[in-house]
PDB file of C-alpha atoms and ligand atoms in Angstrom:
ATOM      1  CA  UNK A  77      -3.691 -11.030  -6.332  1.00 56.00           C
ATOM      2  CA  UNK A  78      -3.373 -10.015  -2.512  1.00 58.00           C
ATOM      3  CA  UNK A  79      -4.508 -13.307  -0.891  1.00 57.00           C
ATOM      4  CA  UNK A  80      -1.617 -14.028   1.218  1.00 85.00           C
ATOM      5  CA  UNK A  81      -2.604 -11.972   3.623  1.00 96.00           C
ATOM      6  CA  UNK A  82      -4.659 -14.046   5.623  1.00 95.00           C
ATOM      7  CA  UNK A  83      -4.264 -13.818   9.178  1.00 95.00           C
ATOM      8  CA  UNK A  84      -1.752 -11.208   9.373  1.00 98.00           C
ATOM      9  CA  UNK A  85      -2.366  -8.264  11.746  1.00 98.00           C
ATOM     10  CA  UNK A  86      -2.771  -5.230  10.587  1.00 98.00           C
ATOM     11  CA  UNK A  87      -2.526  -1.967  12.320  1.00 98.00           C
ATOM     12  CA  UNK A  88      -3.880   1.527  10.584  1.00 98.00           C
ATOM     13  CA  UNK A  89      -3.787   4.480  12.464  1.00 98.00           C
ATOM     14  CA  UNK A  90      -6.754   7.312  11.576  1.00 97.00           C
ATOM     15  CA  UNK A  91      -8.828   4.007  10.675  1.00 97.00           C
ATOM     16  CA  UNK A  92     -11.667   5.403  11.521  1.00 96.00           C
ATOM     17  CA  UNK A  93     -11.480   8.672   8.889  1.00 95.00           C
ATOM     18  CA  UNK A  94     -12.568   8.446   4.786  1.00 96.00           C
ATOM     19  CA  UNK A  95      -9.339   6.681   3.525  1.00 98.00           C
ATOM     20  CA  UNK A  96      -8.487   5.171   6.661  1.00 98.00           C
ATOM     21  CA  UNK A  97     -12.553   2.702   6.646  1.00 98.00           C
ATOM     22  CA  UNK A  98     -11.525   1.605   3.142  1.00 98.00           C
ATOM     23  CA  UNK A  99      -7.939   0.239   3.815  1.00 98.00           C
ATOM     24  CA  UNK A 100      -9.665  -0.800   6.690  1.00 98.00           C
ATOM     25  CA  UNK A 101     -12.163  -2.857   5.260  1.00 98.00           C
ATOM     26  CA  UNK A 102     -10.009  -4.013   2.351  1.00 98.00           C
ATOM     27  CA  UNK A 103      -7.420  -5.591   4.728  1.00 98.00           C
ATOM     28  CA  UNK A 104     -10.089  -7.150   6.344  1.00 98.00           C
ATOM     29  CA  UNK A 105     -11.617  -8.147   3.497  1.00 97.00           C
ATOM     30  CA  UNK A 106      -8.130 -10.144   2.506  1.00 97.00           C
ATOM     31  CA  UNK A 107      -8.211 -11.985   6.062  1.00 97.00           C
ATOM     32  CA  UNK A 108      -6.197  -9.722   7.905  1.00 98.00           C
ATOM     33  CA  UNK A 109      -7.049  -9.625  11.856  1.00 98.00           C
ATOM     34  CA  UNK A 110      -7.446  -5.569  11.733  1.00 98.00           C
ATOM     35  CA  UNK A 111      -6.306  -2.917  14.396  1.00 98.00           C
ATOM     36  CA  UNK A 112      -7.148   0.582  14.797  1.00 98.00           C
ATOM     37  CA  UNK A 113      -7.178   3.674  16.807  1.00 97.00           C
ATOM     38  CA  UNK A 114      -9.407   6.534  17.542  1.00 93.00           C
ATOM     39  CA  UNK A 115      -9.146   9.726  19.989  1.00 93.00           C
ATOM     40  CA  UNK A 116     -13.207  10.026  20.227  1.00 90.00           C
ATOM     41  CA  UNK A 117     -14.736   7.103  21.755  1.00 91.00           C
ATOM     42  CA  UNK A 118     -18.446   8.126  20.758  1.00 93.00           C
ATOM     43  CA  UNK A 119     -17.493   8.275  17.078  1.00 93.00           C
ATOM     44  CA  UNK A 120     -15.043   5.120  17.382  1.00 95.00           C
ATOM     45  CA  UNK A 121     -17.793   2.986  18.757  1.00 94.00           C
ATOM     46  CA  UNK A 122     -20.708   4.105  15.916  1.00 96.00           C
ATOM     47  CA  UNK A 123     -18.126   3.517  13.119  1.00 97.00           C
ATOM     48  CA  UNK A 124     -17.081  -0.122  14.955  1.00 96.00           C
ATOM     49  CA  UNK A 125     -20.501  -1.353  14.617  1.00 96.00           C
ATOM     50  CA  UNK A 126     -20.970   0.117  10.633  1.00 96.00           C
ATOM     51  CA  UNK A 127     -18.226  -2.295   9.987  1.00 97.00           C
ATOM     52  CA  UNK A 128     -19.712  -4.870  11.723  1.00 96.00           C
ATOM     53  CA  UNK A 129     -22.527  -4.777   9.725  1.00 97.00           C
ATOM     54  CA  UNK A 130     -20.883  -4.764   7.039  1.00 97.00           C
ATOM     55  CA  UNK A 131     -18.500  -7.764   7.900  1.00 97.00           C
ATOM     56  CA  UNK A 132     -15.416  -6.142   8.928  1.00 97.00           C
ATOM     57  CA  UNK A 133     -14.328  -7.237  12.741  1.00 93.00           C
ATOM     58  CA  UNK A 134     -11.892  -4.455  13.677  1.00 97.00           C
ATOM     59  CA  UNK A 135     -10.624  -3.807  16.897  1.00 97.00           C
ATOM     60  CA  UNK A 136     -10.199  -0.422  18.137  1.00 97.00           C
ATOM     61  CA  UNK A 137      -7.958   1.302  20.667  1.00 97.00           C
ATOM     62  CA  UNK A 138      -7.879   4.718  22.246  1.00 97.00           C
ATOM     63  CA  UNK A 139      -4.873   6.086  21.190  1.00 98.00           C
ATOM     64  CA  UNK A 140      -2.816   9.533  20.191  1.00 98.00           C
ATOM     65  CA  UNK A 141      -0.673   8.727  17.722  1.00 98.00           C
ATOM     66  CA  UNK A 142       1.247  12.171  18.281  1.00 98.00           C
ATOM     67  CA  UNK A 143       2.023  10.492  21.726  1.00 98.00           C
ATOM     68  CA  UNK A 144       5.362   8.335  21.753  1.00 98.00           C
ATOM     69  CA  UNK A 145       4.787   6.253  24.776  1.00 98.00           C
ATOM     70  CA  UNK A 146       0.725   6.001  24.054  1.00 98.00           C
ATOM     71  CA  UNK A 147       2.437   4.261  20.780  1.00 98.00           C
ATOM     72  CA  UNK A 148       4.828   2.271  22.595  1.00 98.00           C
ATOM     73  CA  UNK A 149       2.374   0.584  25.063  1.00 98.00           C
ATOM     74  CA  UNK A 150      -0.076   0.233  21.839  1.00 98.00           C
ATOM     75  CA  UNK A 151       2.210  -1.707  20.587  1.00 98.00           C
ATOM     76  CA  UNK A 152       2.432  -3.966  23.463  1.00 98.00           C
ATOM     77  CA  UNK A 153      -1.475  -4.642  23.659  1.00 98.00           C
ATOM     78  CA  UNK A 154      -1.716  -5.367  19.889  1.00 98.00           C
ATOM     79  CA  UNK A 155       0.843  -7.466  20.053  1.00 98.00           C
ATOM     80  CA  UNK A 156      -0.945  -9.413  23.177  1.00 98.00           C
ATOM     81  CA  UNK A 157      -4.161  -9.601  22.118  1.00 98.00           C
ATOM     82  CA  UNK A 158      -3.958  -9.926  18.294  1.00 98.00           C
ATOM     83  CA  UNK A 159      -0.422 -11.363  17.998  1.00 98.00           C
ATOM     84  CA  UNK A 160       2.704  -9.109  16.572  1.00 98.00           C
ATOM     85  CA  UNK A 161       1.736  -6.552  14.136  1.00 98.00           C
ATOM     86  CA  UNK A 162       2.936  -7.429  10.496  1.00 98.00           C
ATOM     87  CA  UNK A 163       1.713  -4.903   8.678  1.00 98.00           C
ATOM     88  CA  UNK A 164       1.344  -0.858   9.873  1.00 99.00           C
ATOM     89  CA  UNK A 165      -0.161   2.080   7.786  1.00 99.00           C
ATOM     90  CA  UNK A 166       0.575   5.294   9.288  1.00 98.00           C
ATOM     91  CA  UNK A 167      -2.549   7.211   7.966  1.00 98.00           C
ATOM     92  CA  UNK A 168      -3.513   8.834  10.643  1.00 97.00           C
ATOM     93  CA  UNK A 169      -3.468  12.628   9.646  1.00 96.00           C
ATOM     94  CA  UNK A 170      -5.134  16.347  10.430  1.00 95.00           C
ATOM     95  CA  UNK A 171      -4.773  19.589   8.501  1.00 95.00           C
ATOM     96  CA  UNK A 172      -4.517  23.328   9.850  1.00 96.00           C
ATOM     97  CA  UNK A 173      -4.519  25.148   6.477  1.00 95.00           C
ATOM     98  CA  UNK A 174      -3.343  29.074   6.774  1.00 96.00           C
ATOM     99  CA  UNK A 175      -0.918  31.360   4.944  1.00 98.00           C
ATOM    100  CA  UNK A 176       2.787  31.496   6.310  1.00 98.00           C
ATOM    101  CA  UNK A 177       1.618  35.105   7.382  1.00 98.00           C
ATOM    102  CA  UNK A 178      -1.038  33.499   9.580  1.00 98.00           C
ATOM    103  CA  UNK A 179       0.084  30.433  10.709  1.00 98.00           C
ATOM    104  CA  UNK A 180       1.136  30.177  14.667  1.00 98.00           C
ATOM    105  CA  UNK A 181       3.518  27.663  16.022  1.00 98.00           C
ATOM    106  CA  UNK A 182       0.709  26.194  16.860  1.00 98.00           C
ATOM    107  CA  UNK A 183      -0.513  25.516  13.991  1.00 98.00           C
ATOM    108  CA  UNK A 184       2.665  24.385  12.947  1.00 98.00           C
ATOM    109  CA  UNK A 185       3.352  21.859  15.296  1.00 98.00           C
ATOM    110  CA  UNK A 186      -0.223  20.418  15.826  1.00 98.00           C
ATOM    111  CA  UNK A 187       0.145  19.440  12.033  1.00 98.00           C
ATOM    112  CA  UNK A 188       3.690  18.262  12.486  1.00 98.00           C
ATOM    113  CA  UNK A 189       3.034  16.541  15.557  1.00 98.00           C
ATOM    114  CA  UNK A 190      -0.031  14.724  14.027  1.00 98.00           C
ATOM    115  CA  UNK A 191       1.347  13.794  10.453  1.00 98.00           C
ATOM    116  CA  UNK A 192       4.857  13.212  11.076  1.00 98.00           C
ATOM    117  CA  UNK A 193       6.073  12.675  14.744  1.00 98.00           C
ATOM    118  CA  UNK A 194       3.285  10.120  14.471  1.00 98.00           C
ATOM    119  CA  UNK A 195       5.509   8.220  12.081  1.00 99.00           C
ATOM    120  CA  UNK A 196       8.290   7.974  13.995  1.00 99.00           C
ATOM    121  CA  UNK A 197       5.630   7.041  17.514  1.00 98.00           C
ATOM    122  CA  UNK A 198       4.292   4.383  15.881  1.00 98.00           C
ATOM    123  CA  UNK A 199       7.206   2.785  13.177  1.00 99.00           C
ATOM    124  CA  UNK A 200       9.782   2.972  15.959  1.00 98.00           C
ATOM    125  CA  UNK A 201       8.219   0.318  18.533  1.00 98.00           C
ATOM    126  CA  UNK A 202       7.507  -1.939  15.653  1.00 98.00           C
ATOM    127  CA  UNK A 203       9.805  -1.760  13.163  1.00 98.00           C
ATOM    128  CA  UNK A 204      12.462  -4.062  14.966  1.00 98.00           C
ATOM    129  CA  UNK A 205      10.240  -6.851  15.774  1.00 98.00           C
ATOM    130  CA  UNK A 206       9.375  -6.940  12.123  1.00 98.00           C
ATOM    131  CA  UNK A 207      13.094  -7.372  11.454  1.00 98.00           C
ATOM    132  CA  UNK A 208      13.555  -9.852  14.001  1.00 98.00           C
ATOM    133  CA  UNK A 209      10.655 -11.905  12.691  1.00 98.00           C
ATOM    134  CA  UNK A 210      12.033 -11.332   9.163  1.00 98.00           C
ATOM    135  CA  UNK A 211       8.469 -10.138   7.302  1.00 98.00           C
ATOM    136  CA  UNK A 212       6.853  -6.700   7.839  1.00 98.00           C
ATOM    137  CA  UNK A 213       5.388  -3.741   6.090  1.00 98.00           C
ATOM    138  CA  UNK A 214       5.107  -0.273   6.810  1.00 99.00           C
ATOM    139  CA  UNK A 215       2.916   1.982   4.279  1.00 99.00           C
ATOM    140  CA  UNK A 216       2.605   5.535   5.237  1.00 99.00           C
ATOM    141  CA  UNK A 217      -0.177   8.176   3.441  1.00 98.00           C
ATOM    142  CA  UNK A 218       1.263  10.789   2.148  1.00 98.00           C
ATOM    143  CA  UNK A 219       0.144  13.549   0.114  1.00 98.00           C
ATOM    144  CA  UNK A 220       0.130  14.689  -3.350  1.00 97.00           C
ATOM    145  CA  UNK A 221       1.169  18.323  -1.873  1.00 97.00           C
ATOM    146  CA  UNK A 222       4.108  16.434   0.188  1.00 98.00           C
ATOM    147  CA  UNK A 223       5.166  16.248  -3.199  1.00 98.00           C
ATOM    148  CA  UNK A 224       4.420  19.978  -5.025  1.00 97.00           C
ATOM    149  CA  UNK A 225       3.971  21.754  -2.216  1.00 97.00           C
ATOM    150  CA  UNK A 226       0.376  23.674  -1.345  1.00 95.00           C
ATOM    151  CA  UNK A 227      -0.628  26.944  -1.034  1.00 95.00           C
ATOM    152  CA  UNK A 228      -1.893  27.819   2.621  1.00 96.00           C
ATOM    153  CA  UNK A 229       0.037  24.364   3.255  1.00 97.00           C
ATOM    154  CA  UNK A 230       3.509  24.917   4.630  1.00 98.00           C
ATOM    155  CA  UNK A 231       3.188  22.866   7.525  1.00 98.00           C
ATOM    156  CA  UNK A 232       0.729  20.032   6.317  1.00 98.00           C
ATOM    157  CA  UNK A 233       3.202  20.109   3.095  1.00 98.00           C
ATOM    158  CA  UNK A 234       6.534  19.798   5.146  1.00 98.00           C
ATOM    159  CA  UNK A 235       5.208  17.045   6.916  1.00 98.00           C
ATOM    160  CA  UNK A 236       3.866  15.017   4.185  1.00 98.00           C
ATOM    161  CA  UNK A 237       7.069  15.530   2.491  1.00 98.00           C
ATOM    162  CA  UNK A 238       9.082  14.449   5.505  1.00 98.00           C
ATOM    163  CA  UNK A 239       7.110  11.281   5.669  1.00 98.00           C
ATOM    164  CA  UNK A 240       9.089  10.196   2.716  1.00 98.00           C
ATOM    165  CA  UNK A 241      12.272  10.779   3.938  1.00 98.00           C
ATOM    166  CA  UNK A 242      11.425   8.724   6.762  1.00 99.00           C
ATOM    167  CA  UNK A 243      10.081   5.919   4.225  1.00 99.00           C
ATOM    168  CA  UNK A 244      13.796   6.184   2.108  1.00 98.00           C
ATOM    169  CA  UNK A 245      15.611   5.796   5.244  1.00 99.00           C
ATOM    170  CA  UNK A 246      14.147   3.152   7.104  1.00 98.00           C
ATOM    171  CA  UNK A 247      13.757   1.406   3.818  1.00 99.00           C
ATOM    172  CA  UNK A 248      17.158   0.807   3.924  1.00 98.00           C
ATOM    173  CA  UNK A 249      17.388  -0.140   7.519  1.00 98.00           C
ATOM    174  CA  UNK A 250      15.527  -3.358   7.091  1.00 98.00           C
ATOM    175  CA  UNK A 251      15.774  -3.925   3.383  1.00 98.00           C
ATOM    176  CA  UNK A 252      17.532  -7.114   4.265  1.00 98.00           C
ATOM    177  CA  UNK A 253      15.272  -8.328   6.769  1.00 98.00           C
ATOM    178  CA  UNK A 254      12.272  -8.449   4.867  1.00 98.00           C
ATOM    179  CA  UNK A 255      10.338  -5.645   5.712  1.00 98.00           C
ATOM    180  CA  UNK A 256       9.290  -3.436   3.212  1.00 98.00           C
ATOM    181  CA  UNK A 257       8.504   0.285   3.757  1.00 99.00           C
ATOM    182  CA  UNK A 258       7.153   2.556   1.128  1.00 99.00           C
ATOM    183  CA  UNK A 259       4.996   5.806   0.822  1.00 99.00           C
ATOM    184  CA  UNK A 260       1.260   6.182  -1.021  1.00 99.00           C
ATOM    185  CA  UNK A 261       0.574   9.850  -2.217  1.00 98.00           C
ATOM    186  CA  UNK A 262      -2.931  10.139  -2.774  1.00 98.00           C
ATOM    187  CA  UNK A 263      -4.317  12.990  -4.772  1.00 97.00           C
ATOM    188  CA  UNK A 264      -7.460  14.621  -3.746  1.00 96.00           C
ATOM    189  CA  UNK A 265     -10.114  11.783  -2.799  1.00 98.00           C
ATOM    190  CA  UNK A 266     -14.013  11.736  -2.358  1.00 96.00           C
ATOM    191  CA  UNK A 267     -13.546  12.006   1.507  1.00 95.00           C
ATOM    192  CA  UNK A 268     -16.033  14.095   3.746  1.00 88.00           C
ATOM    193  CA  UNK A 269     -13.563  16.736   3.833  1.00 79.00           C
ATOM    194  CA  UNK A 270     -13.371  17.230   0.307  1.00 88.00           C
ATOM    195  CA  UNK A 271     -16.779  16.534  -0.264  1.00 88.00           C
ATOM    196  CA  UNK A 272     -18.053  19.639   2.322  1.00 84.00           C
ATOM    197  CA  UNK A 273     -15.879  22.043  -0.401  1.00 85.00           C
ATOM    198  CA  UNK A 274     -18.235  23.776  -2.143  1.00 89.00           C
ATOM    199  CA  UNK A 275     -19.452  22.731  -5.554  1.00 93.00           C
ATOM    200  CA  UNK A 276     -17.621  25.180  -7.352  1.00 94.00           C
ATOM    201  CA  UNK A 277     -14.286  25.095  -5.433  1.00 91.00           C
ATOM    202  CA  UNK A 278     -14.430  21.302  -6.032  1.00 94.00           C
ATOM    203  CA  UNK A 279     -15.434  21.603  -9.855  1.00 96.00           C
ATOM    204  CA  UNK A 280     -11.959  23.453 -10.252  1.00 95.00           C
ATOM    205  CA  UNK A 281      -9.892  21.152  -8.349  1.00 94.00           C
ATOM    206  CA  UNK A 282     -11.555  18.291 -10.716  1.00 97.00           C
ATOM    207  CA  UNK A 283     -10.757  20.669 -13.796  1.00 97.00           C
ATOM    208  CA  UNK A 284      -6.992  20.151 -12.603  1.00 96.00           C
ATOM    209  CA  UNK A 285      -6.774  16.294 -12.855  1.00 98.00           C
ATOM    210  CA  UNK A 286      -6.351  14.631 -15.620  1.00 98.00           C
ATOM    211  CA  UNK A 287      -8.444  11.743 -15.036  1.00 98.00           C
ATOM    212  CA  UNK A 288     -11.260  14.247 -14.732  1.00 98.00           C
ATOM    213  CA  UNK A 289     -12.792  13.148 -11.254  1.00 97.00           C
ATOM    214  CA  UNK A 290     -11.694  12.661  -7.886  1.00 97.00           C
ATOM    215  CA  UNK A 291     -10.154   9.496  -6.568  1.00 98.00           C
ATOM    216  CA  UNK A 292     -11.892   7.112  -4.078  1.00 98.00           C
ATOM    217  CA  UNK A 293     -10.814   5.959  -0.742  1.00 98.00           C
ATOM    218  CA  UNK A 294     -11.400   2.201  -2.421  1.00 98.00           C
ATOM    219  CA  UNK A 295      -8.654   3.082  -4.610  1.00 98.00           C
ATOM    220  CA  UNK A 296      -5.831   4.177  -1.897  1.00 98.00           C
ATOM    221  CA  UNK A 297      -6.878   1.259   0.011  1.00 98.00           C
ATOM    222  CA  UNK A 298      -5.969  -1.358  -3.065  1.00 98.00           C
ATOM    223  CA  UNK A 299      -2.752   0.331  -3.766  1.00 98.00           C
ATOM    224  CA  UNK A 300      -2.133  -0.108   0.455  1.00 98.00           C
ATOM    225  CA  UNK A 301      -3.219  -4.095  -0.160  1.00 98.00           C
ATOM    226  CA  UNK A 302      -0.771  -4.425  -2.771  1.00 98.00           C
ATOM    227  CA  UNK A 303       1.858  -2.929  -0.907  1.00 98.00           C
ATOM    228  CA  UNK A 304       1.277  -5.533   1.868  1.00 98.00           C
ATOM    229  CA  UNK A 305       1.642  -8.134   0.045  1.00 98.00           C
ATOM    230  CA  UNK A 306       4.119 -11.031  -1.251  1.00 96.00           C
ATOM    231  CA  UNK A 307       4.024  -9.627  -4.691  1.00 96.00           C
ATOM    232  CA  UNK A 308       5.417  -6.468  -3.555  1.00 98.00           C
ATOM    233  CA  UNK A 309       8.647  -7.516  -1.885  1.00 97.00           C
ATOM    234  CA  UNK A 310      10.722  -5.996  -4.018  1.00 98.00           C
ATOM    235  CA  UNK A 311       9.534  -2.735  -3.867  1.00 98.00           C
ATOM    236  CA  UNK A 312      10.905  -0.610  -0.964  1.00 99.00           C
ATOM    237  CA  UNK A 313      11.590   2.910  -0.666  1.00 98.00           C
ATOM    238  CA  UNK A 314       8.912   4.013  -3.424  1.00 98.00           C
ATOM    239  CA  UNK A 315       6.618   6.936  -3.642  1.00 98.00           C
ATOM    240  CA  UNK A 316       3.398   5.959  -4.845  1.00 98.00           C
ATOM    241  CA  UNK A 317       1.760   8.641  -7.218  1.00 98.00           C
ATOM    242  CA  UNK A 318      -2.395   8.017  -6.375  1.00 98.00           C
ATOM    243  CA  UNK A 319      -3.124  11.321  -7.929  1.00 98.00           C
ATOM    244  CA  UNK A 320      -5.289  10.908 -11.137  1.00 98.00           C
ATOM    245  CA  UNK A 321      -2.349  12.691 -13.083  1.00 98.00           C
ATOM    246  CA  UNK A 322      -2.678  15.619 -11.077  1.00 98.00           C
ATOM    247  CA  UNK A 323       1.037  15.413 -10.655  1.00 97.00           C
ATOM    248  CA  UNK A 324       3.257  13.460 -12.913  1.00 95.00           C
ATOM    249  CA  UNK A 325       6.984  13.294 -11.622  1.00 82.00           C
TER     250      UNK A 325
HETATM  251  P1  NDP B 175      -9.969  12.008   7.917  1.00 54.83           P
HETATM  252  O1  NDP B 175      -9.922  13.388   8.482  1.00 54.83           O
HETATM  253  O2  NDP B 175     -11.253  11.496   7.375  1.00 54.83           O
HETATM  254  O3  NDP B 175      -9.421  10.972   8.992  1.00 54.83           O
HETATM  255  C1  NDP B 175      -8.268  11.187   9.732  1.00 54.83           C
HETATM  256  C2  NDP B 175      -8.136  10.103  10.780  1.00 54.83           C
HETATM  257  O4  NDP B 175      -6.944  10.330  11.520  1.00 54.83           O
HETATM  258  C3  NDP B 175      -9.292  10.058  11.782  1.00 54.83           C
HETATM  259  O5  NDP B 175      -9.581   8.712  12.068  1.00 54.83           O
HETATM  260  C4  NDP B 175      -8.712  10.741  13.014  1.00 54.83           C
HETATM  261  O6  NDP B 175      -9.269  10.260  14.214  1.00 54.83           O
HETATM  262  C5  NDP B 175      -7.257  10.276  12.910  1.00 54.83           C
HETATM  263  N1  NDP B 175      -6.320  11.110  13.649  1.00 54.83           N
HETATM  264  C6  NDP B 175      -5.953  12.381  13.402  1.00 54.83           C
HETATM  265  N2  NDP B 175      -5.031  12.787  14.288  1.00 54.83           N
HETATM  266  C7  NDP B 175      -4.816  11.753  15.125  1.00 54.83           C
HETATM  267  C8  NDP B 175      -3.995  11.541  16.265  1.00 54.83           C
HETATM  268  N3  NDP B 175      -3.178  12.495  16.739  1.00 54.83           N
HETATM  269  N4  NDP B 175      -4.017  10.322  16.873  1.00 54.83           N
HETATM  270  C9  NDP B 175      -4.813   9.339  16.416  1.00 54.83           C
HETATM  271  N5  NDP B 175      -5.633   9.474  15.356  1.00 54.83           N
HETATM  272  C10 NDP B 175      -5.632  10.657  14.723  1.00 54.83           C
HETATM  273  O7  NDP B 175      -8.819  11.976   6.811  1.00 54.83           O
HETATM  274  P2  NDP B 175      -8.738  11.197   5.413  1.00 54.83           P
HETATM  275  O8  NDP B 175      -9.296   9.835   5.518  1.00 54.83           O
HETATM  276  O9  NDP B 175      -9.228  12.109   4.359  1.00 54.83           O
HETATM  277  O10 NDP B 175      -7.142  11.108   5.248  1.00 54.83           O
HETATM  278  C11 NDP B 175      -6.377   9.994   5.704  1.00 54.83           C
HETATM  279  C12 NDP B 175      -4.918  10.267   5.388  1.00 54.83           C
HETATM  280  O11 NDP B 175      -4.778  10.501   3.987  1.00 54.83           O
HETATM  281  C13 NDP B 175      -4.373  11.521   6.095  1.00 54.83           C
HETATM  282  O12 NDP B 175      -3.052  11.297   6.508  1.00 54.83           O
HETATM  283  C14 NDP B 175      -4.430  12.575   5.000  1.00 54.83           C
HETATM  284  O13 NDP B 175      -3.467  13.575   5.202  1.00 54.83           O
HETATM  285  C15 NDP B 175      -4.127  11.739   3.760  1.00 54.83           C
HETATM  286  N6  NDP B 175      -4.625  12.317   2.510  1.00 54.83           N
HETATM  287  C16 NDP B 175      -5.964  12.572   2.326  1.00 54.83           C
HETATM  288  C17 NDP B 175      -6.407  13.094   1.108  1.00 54.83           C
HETATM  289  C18 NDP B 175      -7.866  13.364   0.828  1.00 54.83           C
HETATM  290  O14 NDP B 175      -8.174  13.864  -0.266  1.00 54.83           O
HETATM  291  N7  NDP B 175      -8.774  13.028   1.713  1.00 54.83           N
HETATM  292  C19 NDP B 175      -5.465  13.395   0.029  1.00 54.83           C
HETATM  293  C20 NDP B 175      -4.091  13.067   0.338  1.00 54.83           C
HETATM  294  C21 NDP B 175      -3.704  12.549   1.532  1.00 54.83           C
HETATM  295  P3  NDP B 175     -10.247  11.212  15.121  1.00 54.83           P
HETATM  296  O15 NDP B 175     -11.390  11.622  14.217  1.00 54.83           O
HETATM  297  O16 NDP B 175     -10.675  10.323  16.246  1.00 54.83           O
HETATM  298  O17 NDP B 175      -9.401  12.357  15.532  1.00 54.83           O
END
């Protein structure tokens, strides 16, 4: 269903996290020439060879995504030594979970800087040469709790929920150039972070979802594929739901 992707490049920030190895390895899997970045080179380099191993060629590049002209010149080297970038999924992402009473501005703008500024950083440099080229698509992870709103959240929520504002608006900045830019919302997935919860905490999130399990990185990463591809031009704008049922809107 998603097998005109071949050749396109393909940049996901975060790559290297849970949900960020399976989109990933699915675009890869689809033919895409795949692009990523990392902050620890150590980690980076270990997880580079894993998908080596197991087929995935992905080139890596140092890179703060929270950093507008570290995403500016990215997009220059991408662009030189892959070609331009077609597709970008801004899933790059951190949380800093406290209660309003607790949080710092720190807190608060670590998260914002990470999960939304990066947004702008990395869509901004690209998002015109898609439109000039007159094909592009720009998927950005979300979160279910962009959506509802989370307790000991505020800041992770605001900027998950911000993210889709971005998506609506530039949306409708290129919608005639044939770039497409929509939002995913996953709901809680079988990542390492929400696998270190402990048993019980996670048995009560599961007794929340519908579906009565937790989602798997695999399954963000196919909704991601579909996004990118031909089948999918008409969609623009959307909100995803990757939730399980957790949240039905
Ligand atoms: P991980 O913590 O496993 O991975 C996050 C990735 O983002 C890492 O590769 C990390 O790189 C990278 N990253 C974080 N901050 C920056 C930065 N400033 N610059 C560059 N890279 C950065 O997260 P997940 O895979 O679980 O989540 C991926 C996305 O999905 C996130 O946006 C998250 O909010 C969202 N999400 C996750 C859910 C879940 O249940 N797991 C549910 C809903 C949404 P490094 O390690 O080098 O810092």
């Amino acid at each position: 269903m998603c097998g005109d992707l071949k050749n396109k490049v393909a940049l996901v920030t975060g790559g290297t996290g849970g949900i960020g190895t399976a989109i990933c390895a699915r675009l890869s899997d689809l033919g895409c020439r795949v692009a990523t970045t990392y902050r620890n080179r150590e980690k980076a380099e270990a997880w580079q060879a894993q998908m080596k191993q197991s087929g995935h060629q992905v080139t890596i590049y140092a890179c703060d995504v929270g950093d507008y002209e570290a995403c500016v010149q990215l997009a220059e080297t991408i662009e030189k030594d892959l070609g331009p970038v077609d597709i970008l999924v801004n899933n790059a992402g951190i949380t800093r979970d406290t209660t309003l009473k607790k949080m710092t501005p720190g807190h608060w703008r670590e998260v914002i800087c990470a999960d939304l500024d990066s947004v702008f950083n990395m869509t901004q440099p690209l998002l015109p040469r898609m439109a000039e080229r007159g094909w592009g698509r720009v998927i950005n992870i979300s979160s279910i709790n962009g959506q509802k709103g989370q307790f000991g959240q505020a800041n992770y929520s605001a900027a998950k929920a911000g993210m889709h504002g971005f998506t609506m608006a530039a949306a409708q900045e290129v919608a005639r150039k044939g770039v497409t830019v929509n939002t995913i919302s996953p709901g809680y997935i079988a990542t390492e972070m929400v696998m270190a919860v402990p048993e019980e905490v996670r048995e009560k999130i599961i007794a929340q979802i519908p579906v009565g399990r937790l989602g798997r990185p695999e399954e963000v990463a196919h909704v991601v594929a579909f996004l990118a591809s031909e089948h999918a031009g008409f969609i623009t704008g959307a909100n995803f739901a990757a939730n399980g049922g957790q949240h039905m809107h």
